[in-house]
Short mmCIF file of C-alpha atoms and ligand atoms in Angstrom, two decimals:
data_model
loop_
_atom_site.label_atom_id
_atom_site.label_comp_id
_atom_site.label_asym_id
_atom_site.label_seq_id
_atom_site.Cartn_x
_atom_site.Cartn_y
_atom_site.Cartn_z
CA UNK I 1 -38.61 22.84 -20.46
CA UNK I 2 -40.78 26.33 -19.30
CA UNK I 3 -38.96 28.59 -17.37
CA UNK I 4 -41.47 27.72 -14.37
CA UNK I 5 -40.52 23.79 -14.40
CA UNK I 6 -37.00 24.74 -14.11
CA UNK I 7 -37.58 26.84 -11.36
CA UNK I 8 -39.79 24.48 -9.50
CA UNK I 9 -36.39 22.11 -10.01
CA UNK I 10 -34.24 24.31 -9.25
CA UNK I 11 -36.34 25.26 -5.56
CA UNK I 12 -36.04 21.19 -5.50
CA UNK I 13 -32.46 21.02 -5.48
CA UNK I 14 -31.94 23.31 -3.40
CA UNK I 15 -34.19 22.36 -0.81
CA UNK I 16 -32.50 18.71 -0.88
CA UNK I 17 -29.15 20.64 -1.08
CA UNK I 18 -29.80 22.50 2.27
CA UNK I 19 -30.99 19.38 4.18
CA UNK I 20 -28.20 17.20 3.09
CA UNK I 21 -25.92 20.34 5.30
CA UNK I 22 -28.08 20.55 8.28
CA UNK I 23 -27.31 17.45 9.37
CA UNK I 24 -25.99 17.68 13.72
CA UNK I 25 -22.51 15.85 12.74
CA UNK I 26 -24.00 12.16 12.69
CA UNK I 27 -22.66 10.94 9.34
CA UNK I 28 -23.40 13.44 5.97
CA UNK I 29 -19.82 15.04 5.81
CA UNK I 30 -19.04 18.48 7.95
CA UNK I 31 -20.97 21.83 7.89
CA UNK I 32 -20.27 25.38 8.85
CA UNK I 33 -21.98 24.93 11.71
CA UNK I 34 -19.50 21.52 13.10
CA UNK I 35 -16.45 22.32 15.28
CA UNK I 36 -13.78 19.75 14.74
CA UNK I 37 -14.33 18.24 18.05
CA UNK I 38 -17.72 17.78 16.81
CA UNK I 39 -17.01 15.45 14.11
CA UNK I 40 -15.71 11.70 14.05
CA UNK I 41 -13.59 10.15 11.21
CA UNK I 42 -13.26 6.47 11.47
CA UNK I 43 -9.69 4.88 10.31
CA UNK I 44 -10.01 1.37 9.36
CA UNK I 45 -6.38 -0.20 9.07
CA UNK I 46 -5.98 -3.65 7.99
CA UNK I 47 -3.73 -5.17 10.63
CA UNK I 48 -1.13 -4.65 13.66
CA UNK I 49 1.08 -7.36 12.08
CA UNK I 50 2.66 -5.21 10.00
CA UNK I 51 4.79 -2.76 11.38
CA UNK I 52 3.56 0.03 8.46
CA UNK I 53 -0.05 -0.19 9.35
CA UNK I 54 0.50 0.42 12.76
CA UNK I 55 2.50 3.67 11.95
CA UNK I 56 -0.32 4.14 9.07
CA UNK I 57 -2.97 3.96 11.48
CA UNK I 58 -0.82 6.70 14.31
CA UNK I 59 0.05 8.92 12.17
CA UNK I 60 -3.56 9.35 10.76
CA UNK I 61 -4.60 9.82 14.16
CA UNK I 62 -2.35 12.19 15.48
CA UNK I 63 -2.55 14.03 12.44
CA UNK I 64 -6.08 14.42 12.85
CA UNK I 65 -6.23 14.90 16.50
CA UNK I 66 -4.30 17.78 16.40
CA UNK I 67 -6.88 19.55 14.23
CA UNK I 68 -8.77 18.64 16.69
CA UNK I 69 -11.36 15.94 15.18
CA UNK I 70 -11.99 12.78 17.34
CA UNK I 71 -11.25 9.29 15.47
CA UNK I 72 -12.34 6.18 15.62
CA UNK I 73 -9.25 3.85 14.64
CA UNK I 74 -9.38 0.06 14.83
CA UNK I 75 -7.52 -2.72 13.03
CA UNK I 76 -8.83 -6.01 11.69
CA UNK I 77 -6.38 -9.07 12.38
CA UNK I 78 -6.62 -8.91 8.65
CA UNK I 79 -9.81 -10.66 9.13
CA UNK I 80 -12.81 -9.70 6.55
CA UNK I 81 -15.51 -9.97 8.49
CA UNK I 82 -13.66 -8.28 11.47
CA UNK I 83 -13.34 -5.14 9.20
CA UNK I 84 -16.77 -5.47 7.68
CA UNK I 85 -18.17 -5.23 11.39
CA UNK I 86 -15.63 -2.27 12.64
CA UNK I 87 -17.08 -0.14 9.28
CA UNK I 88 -20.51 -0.99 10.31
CA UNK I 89 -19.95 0.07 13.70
CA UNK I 90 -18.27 3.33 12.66
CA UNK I 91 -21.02 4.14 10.36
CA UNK I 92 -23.73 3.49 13.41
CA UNK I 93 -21.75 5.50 15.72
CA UNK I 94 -22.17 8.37 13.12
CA UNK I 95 -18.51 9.26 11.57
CA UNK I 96 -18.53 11.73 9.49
CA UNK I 97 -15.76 10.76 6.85
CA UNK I 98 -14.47 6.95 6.76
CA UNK I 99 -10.83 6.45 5.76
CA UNK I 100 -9.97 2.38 4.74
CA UNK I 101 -7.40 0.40 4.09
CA UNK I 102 -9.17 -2.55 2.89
CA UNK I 103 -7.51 -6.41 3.86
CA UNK I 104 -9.45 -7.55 0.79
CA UNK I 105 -9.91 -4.81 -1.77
CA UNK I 106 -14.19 -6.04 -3.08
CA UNK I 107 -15.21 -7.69 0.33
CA UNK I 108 -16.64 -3.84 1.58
CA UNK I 109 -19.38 -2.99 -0.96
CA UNK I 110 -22.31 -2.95 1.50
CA UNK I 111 -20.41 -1.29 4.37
CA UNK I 112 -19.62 1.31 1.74
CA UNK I 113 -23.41 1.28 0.39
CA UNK I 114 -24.52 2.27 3.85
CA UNK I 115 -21.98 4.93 3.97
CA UNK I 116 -23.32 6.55 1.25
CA UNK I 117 -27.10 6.50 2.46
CA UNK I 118 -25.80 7.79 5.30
CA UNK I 119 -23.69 10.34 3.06
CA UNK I 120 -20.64 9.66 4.57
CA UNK I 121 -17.45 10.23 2.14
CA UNK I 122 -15.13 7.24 2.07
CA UNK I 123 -11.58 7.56 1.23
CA UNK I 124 -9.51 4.52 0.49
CA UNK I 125 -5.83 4.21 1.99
CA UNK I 126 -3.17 2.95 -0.08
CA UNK I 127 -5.62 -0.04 -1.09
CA UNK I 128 -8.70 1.02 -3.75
CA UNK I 129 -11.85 -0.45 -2.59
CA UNK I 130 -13.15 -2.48 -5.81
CA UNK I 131 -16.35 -3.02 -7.46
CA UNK I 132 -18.13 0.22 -5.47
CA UNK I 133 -19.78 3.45 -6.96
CA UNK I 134 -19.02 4.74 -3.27
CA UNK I 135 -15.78 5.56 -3.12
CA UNK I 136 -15.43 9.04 -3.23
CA UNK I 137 -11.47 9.44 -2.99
CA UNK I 138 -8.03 7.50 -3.24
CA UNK I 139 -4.96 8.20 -1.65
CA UNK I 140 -1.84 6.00 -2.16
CA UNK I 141 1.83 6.21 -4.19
CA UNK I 142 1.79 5.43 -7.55
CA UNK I 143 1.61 1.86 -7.42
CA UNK I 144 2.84 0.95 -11.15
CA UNK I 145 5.80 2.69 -10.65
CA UNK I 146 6.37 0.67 -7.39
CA UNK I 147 6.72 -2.22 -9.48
CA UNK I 148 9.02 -0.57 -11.89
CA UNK I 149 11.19 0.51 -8.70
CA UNK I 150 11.58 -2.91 -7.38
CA UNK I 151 12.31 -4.72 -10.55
CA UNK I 152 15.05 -2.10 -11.10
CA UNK I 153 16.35 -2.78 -7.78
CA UNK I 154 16.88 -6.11 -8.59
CA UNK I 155 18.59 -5.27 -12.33
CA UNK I 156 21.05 -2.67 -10.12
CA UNK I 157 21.22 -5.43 -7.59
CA UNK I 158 22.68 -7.96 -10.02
CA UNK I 159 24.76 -5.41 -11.25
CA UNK I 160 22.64 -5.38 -14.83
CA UNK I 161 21.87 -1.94 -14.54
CA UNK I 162 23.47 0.95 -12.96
CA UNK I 163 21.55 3.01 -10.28
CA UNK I 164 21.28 5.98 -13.07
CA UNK I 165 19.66 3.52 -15.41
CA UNK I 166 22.70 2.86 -17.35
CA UNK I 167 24.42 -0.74 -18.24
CA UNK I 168 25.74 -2.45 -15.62
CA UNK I 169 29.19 -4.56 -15.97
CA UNK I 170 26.86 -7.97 -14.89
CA UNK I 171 26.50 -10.14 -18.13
CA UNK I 172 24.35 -13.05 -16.47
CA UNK I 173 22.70 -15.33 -16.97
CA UNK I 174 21.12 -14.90 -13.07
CA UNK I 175 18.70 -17.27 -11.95
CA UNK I 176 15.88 -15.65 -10.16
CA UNK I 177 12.40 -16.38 -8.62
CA UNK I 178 9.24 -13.44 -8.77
CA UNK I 179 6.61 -13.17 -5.57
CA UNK I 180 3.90 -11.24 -5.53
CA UNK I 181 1.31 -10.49 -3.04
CA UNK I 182 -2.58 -11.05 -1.84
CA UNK I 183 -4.47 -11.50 -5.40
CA UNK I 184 -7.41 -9.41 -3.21
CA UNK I 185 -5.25 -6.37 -3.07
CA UNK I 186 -5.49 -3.99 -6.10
CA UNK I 187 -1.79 -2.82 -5.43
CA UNK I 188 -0.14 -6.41 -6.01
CA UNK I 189 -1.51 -6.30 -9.35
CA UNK I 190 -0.05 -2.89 -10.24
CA UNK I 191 3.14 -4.28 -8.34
CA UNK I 192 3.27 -7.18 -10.50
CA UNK I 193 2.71 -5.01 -13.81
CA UNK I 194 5.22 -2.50 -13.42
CA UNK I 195 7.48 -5.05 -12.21
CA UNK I 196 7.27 -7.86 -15.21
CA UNK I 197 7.04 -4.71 -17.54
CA UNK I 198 10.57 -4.03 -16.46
CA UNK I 199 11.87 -7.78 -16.26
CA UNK I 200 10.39 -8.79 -19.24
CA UNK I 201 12.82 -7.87 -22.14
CA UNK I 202 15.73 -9.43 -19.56
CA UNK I 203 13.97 -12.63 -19.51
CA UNK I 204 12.85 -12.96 -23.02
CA UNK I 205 17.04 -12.82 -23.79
CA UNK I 206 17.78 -15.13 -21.32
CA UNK I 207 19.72 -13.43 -19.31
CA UNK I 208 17.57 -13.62 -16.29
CA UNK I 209 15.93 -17.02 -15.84
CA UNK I 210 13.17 -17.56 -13.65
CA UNK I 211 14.22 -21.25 -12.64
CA UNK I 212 11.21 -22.85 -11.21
CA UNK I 213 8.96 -21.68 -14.41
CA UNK I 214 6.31 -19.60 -12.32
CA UNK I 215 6.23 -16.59 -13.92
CA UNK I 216 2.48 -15.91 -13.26
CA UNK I 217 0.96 -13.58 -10.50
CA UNK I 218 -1.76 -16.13 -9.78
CA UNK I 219 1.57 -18.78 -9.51
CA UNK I 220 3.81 -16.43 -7.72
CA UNK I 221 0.80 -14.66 -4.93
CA UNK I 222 1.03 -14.57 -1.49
CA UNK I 223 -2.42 -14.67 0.44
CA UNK I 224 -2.20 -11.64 3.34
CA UNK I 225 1.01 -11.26 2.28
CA UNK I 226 1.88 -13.25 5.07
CA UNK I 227 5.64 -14.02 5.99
CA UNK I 228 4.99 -17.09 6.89
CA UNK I 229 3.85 -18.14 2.99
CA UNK I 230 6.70 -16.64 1.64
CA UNK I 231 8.78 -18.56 3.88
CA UNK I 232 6.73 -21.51 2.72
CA UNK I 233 6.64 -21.10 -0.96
CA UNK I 234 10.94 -19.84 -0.96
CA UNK I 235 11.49 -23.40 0.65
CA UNK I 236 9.48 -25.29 -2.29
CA UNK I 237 11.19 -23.70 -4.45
CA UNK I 238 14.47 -24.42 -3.01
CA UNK I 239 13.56 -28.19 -2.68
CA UNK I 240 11.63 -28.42 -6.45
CA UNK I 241 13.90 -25.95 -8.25
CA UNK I 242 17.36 -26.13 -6.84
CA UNK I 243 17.86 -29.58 -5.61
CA UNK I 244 20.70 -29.90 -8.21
CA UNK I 245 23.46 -27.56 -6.76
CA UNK I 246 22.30 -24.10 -8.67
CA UNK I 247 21.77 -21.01 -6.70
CA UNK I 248 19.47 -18.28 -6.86
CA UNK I 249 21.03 -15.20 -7.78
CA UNK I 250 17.80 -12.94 -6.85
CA UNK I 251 14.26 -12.60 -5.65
CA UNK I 252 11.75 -10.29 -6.54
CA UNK I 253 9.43 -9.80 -3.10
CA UNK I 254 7.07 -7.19 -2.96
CA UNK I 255 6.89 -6.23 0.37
CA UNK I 256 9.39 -6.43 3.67
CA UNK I 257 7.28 -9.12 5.28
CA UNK I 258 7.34 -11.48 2.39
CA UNK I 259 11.58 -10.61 1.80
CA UNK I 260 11.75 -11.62 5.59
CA UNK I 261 10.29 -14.91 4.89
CA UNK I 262 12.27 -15.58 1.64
CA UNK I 263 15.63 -14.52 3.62
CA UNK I 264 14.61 -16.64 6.42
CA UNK I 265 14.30 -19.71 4.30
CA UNK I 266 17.37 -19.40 2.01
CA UNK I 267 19.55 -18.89 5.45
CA UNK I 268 17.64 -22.23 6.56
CA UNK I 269 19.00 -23.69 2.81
CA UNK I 270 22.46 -22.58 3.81
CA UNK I 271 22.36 -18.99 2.08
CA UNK I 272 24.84 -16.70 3.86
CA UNK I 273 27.83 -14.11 3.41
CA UNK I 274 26.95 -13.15 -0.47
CA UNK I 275 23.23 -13.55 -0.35
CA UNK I 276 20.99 -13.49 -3.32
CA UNK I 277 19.80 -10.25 -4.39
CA UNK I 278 16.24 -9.72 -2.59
CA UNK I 279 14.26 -6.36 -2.81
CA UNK I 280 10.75 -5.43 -0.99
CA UNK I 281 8.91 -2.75 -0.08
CA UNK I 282 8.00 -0.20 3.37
CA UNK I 283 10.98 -0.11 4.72
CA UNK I 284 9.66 -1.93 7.96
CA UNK I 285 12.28 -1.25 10.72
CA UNK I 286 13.28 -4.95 10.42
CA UNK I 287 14.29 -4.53 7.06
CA UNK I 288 16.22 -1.46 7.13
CA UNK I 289 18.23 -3.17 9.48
CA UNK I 290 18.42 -6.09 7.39
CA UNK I 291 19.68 -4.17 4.26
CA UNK I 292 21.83 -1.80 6.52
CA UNK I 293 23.66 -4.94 7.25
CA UNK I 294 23.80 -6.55 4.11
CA UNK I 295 21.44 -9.23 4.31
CA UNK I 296 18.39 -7.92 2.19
CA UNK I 297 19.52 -5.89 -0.91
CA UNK I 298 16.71 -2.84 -1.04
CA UNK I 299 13.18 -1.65 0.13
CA UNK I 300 10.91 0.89 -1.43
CA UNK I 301 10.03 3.87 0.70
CA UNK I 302 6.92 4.96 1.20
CA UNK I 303 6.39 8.03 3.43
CA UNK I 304 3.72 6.93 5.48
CA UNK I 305 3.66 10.61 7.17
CA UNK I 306 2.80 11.78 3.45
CA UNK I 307 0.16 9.64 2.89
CA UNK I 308 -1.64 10.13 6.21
CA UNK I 309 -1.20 13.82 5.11
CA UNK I 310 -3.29 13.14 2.21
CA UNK I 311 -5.55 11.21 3.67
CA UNK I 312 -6.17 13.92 6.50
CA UNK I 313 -6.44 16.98 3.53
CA UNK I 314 -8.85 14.93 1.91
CA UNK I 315 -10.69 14.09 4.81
CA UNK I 316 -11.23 17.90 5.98
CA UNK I 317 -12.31 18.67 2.28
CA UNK I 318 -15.08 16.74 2.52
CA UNK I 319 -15.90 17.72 6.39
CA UNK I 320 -15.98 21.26 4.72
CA UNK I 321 -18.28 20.13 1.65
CA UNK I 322 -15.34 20.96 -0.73
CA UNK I 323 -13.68 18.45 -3.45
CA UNK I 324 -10.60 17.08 -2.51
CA UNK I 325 -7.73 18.38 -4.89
CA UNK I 326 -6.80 15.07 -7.43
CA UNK I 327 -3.31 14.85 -9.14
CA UNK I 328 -4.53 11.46 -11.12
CA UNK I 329 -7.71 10.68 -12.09
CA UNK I 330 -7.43 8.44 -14.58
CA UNK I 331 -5.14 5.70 -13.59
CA UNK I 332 -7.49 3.88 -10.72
CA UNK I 333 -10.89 2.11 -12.17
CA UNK I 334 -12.13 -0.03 -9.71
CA UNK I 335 -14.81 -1.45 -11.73
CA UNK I 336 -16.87 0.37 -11.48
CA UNK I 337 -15.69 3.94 -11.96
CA UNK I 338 -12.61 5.51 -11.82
CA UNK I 339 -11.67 7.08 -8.20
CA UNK I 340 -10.21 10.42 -8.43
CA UNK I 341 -6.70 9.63 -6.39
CA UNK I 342 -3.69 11.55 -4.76
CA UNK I 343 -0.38 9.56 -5.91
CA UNK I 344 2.66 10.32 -4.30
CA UNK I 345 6.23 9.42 -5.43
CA UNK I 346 8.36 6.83 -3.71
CA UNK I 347 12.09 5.82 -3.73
CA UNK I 348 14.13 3.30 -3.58
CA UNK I 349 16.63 2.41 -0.87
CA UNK I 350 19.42 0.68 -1.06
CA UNK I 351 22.19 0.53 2.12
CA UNK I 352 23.87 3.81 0.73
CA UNK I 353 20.75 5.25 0.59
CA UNK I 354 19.47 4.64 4.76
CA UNK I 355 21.22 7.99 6.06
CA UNK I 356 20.05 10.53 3.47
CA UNK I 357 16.54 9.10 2.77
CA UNK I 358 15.56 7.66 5.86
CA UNK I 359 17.65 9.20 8.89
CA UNK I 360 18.07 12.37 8.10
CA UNK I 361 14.37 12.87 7.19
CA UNK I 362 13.52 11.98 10.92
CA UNK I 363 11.69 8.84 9.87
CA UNK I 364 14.07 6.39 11.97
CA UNK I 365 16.67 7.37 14.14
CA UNK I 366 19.84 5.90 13.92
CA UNK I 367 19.73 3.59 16.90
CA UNK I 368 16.31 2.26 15.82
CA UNK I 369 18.54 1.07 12.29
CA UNK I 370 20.94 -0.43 14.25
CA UNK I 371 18.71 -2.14 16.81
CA UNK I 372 16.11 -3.23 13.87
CA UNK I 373 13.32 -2.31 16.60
CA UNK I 374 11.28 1.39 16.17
CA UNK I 375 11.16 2.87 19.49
CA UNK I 376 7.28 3.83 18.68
C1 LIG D 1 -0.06 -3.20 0.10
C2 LIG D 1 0.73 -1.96 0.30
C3 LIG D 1 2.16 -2.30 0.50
C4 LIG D 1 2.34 -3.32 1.61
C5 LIG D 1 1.38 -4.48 1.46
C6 LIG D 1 1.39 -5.40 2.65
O1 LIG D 1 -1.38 -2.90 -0.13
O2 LIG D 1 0.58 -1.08 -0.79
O3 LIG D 1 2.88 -1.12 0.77
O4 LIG D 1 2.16 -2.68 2.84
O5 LIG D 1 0.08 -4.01 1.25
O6 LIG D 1 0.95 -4.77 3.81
#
């Protein structure tokens, strides 16, 4: 190419380059020019159902807020086309970033095309959007290890392992039953994975047996990950699986909501006093209390403070036309490319573990524990 063709190009990109930052603050990212009051970022949390969303969705807020940005939040009642309207609204009311937790993980690829004619960044919260060239960031834990963290829960539960990964005194064999959740969440998946990775070599030598035979995640899925279908699918079980006097030694639930349900229906079946072993995930208020007294056996902790953290640093790189700063970006395809993400760690909680891990970092007080109920 002549020298004069490249600088005919290079006037080119440069004149598209200063365009796409004079925009007034209606969608196209920040500019030196935007105060943070002038500029919108629209949240889009799943649902109010679930106790983490609704702290997801505050903490976001405030966080932003008091940098002084205005936000649109809203939440979906977990309804798709509920979300896919509150996106398109955000977009026509001219955010400048989008941050989404998606209820179904490919239902948003045409909001998320008219985000990006309107060059707005979108960052996806805790759930990658799927099958979309336009999502510019993820922020979430690392979701594999999740997995590995719950089926470990359950070995130290049953007294197979120890808590520092050594042999437990527990021979077996346990009888237990695996749940996953919604199939159109990217994270169950991972869940799933890191979880049967872990399980695997324990069931292949028989010493845990997964009674009813459903060892698949398309078998074993919640949709929503409703409380109300794990409820459901624990009693089946019961009734098709343990009609003939055995118990079930343990459970492997992937998130608070869905332990809730199983606990709910093996207390219906008689369950009490030494329950079976059940793990989850969020440490919803109503859990902690649960495992605090003895009832459910562990959560997994994610700091939803952190992650709204994240999600606000990444949000105010892109309002300042910077990259937001990756730690993974290899891990998260989505089919179509792979997102550069932010993972952050997570740990487990057993009872033992409530005070140092959960009180004492301010994220519950102890009252709220013992009453089961956040004071908001
Ligand atoms: C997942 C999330 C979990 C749990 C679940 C149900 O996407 O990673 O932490 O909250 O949804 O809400």
């Amino acid at each position: 190419m002549s020298r004069k063709i490249l600088a005919a190009l290079g006037s080119v990109v440069l004149a598209l380059s200063m365009a796409a930052c004079s925009g007034d603050g209606a969608g196209g990212g920040g500019n030196d020019s935007d105060k943070p009051g002038d500029l919108t970022i629209g949240v889009s949390m799943p649902t109010q159902t679930s106790e983490r969303w609704i702290a997801d969705g505050n903490s976001v807020k405030e966080k932003l807020e008091a940098k002084g940005y205005k936000v649109d939040l809203q939440y979906a009642g977990d309804d798709i086309p509920t979300q896919s309207q509150q996106v398109d609204q955000m977009i026509t009311r001219g955010a400048d970033v989008l941050i989404i937790a998606a209820i179904d993980g490919t239902a948003l690829s045409g909001q998320l095309q008219a985000a990006a004619d309107a060059k707005i960044p979108v960052i996806a919260y805790d759930r990658l959007i799927r099958d979309s060239p336009n999502v510019d960031f993820y922020v979430s834990f690392d979701n594999f290890k999740v997995g590995v963290a719950q089926a470990t829960a359950l070995l130290v539960g049953l007294g197979l392992q120890t808590k520092d990964g050594g042999k437990g005194e527990a021979t077996g064999p346990f009888n237990i039953e695996l749940f996953a959740g919604s199939l159109d969440d990217n994270n169950a998946h991972f869940f799933f994975n890191g979880a049967m990775e872990t399980l695997k070599p324990f069931i292949d030598a028989g010493t845990l047996k997964v009674k009813s035979g459903q060892t698949k995640i398309d078998q074993v899925a919640i949709l929503r990950w409703q409380q109300e279908g794990a409820q459901k699918r624990m009693e089946d079980l019961l009734t098709s699986s343990y009609n003939d006097g055995s118990k079930v030694a343990g459970v492997l639930s992937p998130y608070d909501g869905l332990s809730r349900g199983i606990i709910t229906a093996l207390q219906n079946a008689g369950y009490s006093g030494d329950m079976p072993v059940v793990t989850g995930q969020d440490a919803e208020i109503a859990s902690v209390k649960l495992i605090n007294d003895g009832v459910q056996s562990s959560t997994i902790f994610k700091d939803t403070r952190l992650l709204a953290e994240q999600a606000v640093v990444a949000g105010e790189s892109f309002l300042q036309d910077k990259t937001p700063q990756a730690n993974d970006t290899e891990t998260y395809n989505n089919g179509v490319k792979v997102v550069p993400s932010y993972l952050l760690p997570v740990q487990t909680v057993f009872k033992d573990d409530i005070k140092p891990v959960l009180i004492d970092s301010g994220y519950f007080t102890a009252e709220e524990v013992a009453a089961g109920q956040a004071k908001g």
